[in-house]
mmCIF file of C-alpha atoms in Angstrom:
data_model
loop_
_atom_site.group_PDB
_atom_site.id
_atom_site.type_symbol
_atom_site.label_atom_id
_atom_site.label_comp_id
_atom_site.label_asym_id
_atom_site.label_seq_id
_atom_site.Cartn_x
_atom_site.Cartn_y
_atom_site.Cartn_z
ATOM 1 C CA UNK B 17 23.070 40.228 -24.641
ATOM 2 C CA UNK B 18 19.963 39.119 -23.420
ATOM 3 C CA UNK B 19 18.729 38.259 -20.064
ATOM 4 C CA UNK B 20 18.587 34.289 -21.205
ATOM 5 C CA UNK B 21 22.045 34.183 -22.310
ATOM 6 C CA UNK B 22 23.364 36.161 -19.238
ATOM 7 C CA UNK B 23 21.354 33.852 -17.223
ATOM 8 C CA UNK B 24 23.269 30.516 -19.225
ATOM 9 C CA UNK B 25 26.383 32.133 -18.697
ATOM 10 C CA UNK B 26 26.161 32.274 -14.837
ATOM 11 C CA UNK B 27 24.929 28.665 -14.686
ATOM 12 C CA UNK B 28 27.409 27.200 -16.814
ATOM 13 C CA UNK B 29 29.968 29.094 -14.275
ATOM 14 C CA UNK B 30 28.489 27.740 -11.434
ATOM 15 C CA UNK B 31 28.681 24.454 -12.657
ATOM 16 C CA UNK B 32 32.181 24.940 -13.515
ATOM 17 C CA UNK B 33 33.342 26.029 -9.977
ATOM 18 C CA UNK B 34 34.338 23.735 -7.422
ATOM 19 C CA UNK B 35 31.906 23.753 -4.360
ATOM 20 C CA UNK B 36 34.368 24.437 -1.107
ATOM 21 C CA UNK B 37 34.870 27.005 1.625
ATOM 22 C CA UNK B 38 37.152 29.161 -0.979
ATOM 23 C CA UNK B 39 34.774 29.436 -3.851
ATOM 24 C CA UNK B 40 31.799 29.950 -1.268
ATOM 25 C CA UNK B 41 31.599 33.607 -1.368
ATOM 26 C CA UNK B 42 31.970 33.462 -5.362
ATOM 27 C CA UNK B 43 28.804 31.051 -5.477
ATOM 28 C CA UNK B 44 26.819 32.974 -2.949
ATOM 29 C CA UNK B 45 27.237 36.316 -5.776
ATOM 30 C CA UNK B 46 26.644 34.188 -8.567
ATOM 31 C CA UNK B 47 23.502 32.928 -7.184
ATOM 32 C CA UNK B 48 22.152 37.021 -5.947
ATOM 33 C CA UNK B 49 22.913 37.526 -10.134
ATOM 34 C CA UNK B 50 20.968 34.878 -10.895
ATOM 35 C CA UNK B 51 18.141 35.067 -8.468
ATOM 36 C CA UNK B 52 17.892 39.290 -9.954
ATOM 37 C CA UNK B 53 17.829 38.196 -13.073
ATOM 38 C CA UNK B 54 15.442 35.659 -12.966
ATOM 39 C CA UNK B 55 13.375 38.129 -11.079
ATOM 40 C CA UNK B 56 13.404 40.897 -14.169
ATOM 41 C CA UNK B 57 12.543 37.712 -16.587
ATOM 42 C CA UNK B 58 9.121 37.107 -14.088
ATOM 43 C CA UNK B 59 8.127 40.855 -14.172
ATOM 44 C CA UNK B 60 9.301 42.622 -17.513
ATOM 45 C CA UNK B 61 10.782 46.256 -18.071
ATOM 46 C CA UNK B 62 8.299 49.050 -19.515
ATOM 47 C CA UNK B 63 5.168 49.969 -18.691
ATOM 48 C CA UNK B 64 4.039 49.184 -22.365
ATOM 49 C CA UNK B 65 2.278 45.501 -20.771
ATOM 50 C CA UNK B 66 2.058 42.770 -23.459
ATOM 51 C CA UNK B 67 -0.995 40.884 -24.147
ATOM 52 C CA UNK B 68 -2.112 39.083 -21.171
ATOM 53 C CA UNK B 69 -2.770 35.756 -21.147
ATOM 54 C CA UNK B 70 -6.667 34.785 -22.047
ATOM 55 C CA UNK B 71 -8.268 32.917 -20.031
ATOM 56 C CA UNK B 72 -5.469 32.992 -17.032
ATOM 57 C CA UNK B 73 -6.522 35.027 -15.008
ATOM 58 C CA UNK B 74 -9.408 33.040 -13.116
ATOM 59 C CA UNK B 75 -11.401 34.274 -10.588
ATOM 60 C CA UNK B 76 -10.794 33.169 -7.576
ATOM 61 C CA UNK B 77 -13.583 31.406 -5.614
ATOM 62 C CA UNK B 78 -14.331 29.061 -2.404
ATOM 63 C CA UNK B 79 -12.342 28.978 0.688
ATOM 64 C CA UNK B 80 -9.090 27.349 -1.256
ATOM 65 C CA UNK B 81 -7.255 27.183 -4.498
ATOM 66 C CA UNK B 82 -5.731 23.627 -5.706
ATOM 67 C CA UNK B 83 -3.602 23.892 -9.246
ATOM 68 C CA UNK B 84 -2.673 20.778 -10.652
ATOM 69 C CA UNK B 85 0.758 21.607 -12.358
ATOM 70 C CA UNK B 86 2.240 18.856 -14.818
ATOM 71 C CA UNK B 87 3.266 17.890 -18.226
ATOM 72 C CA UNK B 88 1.402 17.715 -21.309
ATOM 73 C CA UNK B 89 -0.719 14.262 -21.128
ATOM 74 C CA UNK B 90 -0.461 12.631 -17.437
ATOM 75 C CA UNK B 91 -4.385 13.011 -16.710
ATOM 76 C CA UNK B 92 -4.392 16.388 -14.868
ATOM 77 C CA UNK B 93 -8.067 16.948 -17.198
ATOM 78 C CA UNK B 94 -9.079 13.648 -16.481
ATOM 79 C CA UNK B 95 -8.251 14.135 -12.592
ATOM 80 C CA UNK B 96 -10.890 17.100 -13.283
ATOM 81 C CA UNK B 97 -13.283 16.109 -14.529
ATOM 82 C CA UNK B 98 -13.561 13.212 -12.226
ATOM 83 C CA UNK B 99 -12.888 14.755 -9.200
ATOM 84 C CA UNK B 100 -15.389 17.799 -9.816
ATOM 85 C CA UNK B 101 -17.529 16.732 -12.793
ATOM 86 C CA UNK B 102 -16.217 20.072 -15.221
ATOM 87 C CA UNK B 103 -15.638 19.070 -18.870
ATOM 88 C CA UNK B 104 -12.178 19.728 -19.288
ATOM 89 C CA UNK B 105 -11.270 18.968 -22.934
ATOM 90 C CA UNK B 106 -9.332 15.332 -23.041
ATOM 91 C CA UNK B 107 -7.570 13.846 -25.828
ATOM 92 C CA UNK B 108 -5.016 11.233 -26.639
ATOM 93 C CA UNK B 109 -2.214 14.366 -27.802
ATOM 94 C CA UNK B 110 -0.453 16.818 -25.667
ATOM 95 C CA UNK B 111 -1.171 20.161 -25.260
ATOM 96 C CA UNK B 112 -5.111 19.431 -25.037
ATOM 97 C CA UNK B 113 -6.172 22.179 -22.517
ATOM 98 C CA UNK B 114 -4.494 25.412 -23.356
ATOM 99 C CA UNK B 115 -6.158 27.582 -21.113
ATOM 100 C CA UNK B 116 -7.114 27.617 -16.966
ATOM 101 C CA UNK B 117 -9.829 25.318 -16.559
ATOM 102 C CA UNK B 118 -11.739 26.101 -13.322
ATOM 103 C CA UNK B 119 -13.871 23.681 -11.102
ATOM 104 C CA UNK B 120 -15.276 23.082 -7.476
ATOM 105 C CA UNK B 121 -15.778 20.381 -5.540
ATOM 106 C CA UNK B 122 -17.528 20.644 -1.398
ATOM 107 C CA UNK B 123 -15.256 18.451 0.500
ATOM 108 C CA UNK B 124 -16.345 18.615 4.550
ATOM 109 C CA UNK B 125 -18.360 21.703 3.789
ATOM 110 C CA UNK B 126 -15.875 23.528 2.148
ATOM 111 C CA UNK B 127 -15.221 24.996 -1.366
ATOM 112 C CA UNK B 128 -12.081 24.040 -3.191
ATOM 113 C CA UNK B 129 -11.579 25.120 -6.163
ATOM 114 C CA UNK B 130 -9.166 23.039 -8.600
ATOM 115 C CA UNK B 131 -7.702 24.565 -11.709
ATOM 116 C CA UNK B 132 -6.580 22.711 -14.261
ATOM 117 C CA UNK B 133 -3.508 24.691 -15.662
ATOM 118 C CA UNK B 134 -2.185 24.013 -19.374
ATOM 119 C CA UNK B 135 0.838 21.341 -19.539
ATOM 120 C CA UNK B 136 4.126 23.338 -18.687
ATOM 121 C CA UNK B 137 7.419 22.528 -20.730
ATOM 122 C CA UNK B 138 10.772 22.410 -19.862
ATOM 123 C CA UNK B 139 11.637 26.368 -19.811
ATOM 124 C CA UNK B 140 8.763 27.394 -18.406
ATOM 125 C CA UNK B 141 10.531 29.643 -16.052
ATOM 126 C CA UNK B 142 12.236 31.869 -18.942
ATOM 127 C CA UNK B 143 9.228 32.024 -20.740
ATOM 128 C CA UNK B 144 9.039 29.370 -22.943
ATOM 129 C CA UNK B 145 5.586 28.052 -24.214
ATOM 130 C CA UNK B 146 2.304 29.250 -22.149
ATOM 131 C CA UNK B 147 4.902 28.715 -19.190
ATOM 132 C CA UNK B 148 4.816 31.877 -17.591
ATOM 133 C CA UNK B 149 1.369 32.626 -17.044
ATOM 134 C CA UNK B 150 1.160 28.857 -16.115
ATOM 135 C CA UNK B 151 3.397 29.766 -13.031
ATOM 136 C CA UNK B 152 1.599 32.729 -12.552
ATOM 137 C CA UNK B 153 -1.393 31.334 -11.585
ATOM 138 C CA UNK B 154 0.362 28.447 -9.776
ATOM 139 C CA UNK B 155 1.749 31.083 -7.634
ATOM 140 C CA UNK B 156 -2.099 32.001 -6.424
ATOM 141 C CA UNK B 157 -2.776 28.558 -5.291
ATOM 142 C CA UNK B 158 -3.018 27.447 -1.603
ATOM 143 C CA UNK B 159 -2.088 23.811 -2.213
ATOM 144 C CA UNK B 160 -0.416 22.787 -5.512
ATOM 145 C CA UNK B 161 -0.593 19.203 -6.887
ATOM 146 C CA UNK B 162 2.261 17.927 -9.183
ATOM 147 C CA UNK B 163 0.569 15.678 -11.474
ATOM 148 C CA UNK B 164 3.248 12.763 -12.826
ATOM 149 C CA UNK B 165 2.962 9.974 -14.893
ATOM 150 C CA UNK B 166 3.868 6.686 -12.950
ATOM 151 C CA UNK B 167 5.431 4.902 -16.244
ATOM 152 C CA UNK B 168 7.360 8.656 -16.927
ATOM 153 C CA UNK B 169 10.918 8.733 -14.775
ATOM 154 C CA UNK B 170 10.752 10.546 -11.796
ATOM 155 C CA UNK B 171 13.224 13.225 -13.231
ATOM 156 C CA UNK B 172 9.672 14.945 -14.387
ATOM 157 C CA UNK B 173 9.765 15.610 -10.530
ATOM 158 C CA UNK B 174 13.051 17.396 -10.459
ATOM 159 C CA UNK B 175 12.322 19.251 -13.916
ATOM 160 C CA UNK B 176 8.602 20.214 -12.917
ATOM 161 C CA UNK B 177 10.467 21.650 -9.437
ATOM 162 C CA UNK B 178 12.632 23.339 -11.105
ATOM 163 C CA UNK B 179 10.477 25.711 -12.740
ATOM 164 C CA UNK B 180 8.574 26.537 -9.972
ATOM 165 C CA UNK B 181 11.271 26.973 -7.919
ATOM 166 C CA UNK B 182 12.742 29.755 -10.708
ATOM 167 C CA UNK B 183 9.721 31.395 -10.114
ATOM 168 C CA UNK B 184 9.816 32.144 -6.486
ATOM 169 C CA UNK B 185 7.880 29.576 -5.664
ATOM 170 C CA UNK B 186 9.067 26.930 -2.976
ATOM 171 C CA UNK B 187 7.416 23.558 -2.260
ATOM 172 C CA UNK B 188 6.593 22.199 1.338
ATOM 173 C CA UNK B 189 9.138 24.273 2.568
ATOM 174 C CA UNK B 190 8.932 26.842 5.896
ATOM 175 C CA UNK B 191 10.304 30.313 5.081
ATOM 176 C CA UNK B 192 13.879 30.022 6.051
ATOM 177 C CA UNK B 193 14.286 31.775 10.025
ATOM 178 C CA UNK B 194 16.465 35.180 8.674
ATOM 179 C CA UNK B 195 15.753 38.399 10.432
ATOM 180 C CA UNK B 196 16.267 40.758 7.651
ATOM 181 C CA UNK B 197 15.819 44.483 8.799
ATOM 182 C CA UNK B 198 16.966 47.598 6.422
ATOM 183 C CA UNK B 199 18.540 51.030 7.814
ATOM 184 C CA UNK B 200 19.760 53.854 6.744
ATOM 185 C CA UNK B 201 23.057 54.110 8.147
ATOM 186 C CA UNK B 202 25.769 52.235 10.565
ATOM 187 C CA UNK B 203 26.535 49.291 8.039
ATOM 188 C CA UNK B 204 25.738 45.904 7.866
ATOM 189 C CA UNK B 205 25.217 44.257 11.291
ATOM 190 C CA UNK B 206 25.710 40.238 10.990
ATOM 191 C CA UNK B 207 25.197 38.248 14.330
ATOM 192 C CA UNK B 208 24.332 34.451 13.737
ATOM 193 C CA UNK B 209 22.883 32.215 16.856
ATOM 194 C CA UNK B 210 24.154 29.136 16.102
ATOM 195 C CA UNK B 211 26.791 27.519 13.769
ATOM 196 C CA UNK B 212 26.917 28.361 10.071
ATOM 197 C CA UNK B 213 27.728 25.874 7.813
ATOM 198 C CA UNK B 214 27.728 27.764 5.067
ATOM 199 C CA UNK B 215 27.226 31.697 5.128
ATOM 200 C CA UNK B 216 29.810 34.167 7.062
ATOM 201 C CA UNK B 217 29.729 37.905 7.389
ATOM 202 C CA UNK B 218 31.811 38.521 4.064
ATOM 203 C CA UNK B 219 29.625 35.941 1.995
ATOM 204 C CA UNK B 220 26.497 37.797 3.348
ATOM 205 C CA UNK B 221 27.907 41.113 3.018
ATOM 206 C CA UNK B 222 28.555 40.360 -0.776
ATOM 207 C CA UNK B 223 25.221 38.754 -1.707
ATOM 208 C CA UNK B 224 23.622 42.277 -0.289
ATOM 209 C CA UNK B 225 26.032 44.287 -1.923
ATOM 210 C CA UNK B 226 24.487 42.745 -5.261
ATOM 211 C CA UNK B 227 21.202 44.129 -4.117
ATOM 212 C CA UNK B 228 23.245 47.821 -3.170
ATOM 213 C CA UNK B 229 22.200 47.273 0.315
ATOM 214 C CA UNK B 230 24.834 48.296 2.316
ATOM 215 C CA UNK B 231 22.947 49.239 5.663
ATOM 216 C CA UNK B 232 21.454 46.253 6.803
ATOM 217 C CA UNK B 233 20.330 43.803 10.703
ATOM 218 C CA UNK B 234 20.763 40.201 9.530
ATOM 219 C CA UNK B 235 19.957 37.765 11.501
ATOM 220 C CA UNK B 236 20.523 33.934 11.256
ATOM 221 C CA UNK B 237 18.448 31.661 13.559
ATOM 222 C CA UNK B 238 19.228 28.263 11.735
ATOM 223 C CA UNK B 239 21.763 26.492 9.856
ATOM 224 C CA UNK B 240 21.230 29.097 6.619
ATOM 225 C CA UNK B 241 22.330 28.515 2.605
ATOM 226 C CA UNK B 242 22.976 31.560 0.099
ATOM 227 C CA UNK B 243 19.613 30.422 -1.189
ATOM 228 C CA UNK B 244 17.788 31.016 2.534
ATOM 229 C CA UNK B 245 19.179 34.475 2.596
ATOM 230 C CA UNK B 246 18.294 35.673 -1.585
ATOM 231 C CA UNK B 247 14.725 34.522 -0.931
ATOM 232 C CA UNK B 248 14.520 36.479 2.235
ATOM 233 C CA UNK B 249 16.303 39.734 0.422
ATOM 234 C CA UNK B 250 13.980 38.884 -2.585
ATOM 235 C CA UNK B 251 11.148 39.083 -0.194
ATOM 236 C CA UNK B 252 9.064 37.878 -3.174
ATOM 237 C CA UNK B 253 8.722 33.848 -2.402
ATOM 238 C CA UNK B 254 5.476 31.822 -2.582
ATOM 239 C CA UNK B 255 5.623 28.759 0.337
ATOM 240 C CA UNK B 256 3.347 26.247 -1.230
ATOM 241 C CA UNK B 257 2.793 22.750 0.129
ATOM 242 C CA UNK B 258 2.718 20.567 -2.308
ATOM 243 C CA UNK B 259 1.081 17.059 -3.249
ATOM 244 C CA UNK B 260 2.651 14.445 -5.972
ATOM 245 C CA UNK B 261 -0.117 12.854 -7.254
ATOM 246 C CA UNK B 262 1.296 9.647 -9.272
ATOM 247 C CA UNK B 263 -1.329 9.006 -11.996
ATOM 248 C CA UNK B 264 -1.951 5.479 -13.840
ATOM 249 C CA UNK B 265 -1.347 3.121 -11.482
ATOM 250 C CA UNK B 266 -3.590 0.759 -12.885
ATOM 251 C CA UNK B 267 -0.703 -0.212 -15.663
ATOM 252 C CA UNK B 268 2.197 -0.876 -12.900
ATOM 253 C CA UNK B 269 2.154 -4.072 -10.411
ATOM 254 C CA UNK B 270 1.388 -4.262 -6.815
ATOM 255 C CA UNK B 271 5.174 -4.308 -5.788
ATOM 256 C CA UNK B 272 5.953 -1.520 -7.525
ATOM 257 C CA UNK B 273 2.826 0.204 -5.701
ATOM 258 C CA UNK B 274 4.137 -0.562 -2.405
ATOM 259 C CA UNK B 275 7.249 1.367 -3.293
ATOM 260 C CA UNK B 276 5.423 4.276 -4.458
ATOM 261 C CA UNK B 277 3.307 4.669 -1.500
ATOM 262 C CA UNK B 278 6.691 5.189 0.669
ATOM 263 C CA UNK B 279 7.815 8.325 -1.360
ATOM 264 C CA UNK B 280 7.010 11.449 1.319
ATOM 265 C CA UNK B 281 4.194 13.768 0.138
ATOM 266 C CA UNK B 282 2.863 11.225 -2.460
ATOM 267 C CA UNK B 283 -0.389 10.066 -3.146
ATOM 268 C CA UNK B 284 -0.888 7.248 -6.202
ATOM 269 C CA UNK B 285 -3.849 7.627 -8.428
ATOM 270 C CA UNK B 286 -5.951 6.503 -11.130
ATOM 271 C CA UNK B 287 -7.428 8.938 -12.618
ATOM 272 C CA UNK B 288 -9.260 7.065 -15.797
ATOM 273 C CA UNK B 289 -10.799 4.784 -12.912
ATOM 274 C CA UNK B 290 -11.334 6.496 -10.282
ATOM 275 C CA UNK B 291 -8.858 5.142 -8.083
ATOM 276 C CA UNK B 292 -7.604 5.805 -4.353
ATOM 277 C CA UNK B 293 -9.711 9.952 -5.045
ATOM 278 C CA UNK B 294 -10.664 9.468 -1.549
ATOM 279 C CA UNK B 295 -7.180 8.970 0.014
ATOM 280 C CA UNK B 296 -6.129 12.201 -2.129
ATOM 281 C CA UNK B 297 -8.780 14.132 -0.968
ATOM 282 C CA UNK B 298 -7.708 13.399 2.665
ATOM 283 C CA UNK B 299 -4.598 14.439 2.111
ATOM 284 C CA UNK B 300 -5.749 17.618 0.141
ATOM 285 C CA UNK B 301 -7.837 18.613 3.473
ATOM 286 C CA UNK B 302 -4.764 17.863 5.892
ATOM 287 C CA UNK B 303 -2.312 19.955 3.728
ATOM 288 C CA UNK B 304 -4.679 23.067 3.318
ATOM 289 C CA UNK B 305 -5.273 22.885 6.691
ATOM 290 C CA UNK B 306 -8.680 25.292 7.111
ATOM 291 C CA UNK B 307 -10.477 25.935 10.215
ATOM 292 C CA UNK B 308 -14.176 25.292 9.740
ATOM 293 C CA UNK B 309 -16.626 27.068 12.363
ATOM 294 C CA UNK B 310 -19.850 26.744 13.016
ATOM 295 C CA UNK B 311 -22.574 29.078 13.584
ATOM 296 C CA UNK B 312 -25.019 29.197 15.908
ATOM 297 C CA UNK B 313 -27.942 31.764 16.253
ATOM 298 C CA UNK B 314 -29.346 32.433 19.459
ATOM 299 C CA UNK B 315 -31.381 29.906 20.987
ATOM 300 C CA UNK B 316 -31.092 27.283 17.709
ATOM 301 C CA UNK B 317 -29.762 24.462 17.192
ATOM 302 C CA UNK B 318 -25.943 25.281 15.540
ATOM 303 C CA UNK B 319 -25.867 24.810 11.724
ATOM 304 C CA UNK B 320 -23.740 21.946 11.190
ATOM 305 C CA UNK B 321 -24.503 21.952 7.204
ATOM 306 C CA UNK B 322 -22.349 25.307 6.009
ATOM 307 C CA UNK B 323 -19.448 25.995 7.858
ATOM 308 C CA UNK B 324 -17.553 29.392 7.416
ATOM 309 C CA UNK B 325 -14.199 27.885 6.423
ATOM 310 C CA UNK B 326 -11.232 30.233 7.595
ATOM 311 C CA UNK B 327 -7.451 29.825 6.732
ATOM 312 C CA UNK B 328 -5.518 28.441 9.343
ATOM 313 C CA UNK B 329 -3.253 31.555 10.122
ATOM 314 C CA UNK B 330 -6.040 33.845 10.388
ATOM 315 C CA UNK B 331 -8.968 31.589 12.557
ATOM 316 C CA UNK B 332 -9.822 34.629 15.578
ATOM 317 C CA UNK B 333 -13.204 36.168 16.382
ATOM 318 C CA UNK B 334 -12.271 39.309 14.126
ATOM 319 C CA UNK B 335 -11.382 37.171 10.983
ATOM 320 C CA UNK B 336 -14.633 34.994 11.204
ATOM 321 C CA UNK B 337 -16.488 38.497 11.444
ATOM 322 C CA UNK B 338 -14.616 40.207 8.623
ATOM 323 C CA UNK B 339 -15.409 36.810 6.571
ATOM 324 C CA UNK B 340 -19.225 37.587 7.298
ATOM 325 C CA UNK B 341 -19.576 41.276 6.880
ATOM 326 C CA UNK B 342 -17.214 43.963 7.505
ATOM 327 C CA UNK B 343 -19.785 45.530 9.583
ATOM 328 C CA UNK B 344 -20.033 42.917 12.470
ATOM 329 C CA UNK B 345 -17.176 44.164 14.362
ATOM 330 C CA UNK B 346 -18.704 47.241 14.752
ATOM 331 C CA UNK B 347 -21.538 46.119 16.338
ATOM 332 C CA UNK B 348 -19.824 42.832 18.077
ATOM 333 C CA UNK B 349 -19.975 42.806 22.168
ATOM 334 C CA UNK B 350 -18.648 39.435 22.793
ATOM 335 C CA UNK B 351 -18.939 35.663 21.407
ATOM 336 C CA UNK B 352 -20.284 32.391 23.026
ATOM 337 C CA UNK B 353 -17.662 29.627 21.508
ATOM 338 C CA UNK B 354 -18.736 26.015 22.637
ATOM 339 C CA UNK B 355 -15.376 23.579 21.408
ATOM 340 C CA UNK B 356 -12.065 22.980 22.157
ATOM 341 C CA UNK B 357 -10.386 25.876 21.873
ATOM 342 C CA UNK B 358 -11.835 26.656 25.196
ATOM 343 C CA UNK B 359 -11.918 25.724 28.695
ATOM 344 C CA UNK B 360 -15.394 25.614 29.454
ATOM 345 C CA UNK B 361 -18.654 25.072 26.864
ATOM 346 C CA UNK B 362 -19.491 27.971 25.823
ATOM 347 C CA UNK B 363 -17.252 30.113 27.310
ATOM 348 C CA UNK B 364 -17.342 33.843 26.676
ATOM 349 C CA UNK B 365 -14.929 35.562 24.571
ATOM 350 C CA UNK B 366 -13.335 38.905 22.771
ATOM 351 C CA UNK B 367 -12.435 39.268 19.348
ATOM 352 C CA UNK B 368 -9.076 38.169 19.780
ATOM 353 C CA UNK B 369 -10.249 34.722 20.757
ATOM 354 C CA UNK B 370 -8.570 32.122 17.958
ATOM 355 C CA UNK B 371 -10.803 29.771 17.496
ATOM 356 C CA UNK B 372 -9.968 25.926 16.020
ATOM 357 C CA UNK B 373 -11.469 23.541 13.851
ATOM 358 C CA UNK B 374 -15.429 22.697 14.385
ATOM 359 C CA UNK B 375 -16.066 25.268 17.099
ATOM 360 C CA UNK B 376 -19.724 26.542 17.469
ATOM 361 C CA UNK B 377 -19.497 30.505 17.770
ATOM 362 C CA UNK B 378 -22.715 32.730 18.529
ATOM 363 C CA UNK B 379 -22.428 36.316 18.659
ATOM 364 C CA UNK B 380 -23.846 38.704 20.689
ATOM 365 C CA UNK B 381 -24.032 42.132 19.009
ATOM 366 C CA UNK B 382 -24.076 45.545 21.340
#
């Protein structure tokens, strides 16, 4: 029996079951099956490797990645090309662009680099079509734009989330609050700090027996599903923020625009004309959220024309160095930062100083 049709099986038996506080601990094992099965379909047996993908596996460049994920024929080339001037090949048929199509655009002195990723299908998820390596890539990305058709329903939405979401990845999301700590002996150790809607110490002590994990801390710090707790056990989840980017507005009215523009995380485009880029572009910078510094050297003027751009989790002294040279800690004795993550201008600081967006750093080496 193969993994697909084992898959099937447990779906149509979840939609079978009644959803109550009885058949809770049934669901929660049916959805650990699922989750390990969908998890040998993303990375297969053997060490024998098929083929990989050509033209996938893009290199990756700038201080962000952007995919744009969609169907087959809602404009995701024509986004391209506009936004970044690449020639991605654009026809009136589906499936025009089969493989990754790379391109940059400087936005506030920093490099973003868009990929244009082949149309997915429904299926993508258990392989179907160039779906898989699709995903793959998708899963690299810092910020991921949905691409949909306006005049398309907006179950392209659900379908498109769908896949990703098989795939480990999950969409403007926070990675659920589960302390999740394996031992080696005294059993599994369930304490919950506040109200459980859902989960209870036999429901979680099933879902890890699925996993043979029988020695385990668990943790709950918020209102937790099954799902919360097989992504944290998976330990192999992507948390992506996401953009909808509604394409071809310029063949629906102005009412129907204002309806649009209400939909959380969406921007409305028109791609073929050029339409509201700027808006999206905003909203690209707010969701990727990087930390541009400035540098200054000593007794010049700071250079305000090429920031080093820094992810937002990493932004101290240390990172900016290693993002330089690996060899500037060595010889780093302290840092002027002029801005407003500090008190005074400049202000005199170690390597564990994080900085924030549009400081002015000078080092001082030893």
């Amino acid at each position: 029996m193969s993994i697909l049709a084992k898959i099937a099986e447990i779906e149509n038996e979840m939609a079978r079951t009644q959803k109550n506080k009885a058949t809770a601990h049934h669901l929660g094992l049916l959805k650990a099956r699922l989750a390990k099965l969908r998890r040998e379909l993303i990375t297969p047996k053997g060490g024998s490797g098929g083929g990989t993908g050509e033209g996938f596996d893009v290199a990756k460049t700038g201080d962000a990645r952007v995919g744009f994920v969609g169907f087959p024929s809602v404009g995701k080339s024509t986004l391209l090309s506009n936004l970044a001037g690449v020639y991605s090949e654009v026809a009136a048929y589906e499936f025009t662009t089969l493989t990754t199509v790379p391109g940059v655009i400087r936005y506030k002195g920093a490099k973003i680099q868009l990929l244009d990723l082949p149309g997915i299908i429904e299926g993508a998820k258990d392989g179907k079509g160039r779906g898989r390596q699709v995903i793959a890539v998708a899963r690299t990305c810092n910020l991921i734009l949905i691409v949909l058709d306006v005049l398309k329903p907006l179950l392209h939405k659900k379908l498109i989330e769908h896949e990703l979401e098989g795939f480990g990845i999950r969409l403007n999301k926070q990675p659920p609050n589960i302390g999740f700590k394996k031992k080696d002996k005294g059993g599994i150790n369930f304490t919950a700090t506040c109200a459980q809607s859902e989960l209870d110490a036999e429901t979680v002590k099933s879902i890890l027996a699925e996993y043979k994990i029988h020695n385990a801390d668990i943790t709950l710090r918020s209102d937790s599903t099954a799902d919360d707790l097989i992504d944290v056990v998976e330990g192999n989840r992507v948390y992506i923020p996401c953009i909808y980017v509604l394409n071809k507005i310029d063949q629906i009215s102005i009412e129907e625009l204002d309806i649009i523009y209400k939909v959380p995380h969406t921007v409305p485009i028109s791609a073929h004309h050029r339409w509201n880029f700027d808006d999206l572009l905003e909203r690209m910078w707010d969701y990727l959220r990087l930390v541009r510094i400035y540098t200054k050297p000593k007794g010049q003027l700071p250079d305000y024309t090429s920031p080093v751009v820094l992810p937002n989790d990493r932004t101290s002294v240390e990172d900016f160095c290693m993002k330089i040279h690996k060899n500037l800690i060595k010889e780093f004795k302290y840092a002027l930062v002029w801005g407003s993550s500090v008190k005074h201008n400049p202000q005199k600081v170690g390597k564990d100083h994080v900085m924030e967006d549009e400081d002015v750093i000078q080092l001082v080496k030893k």
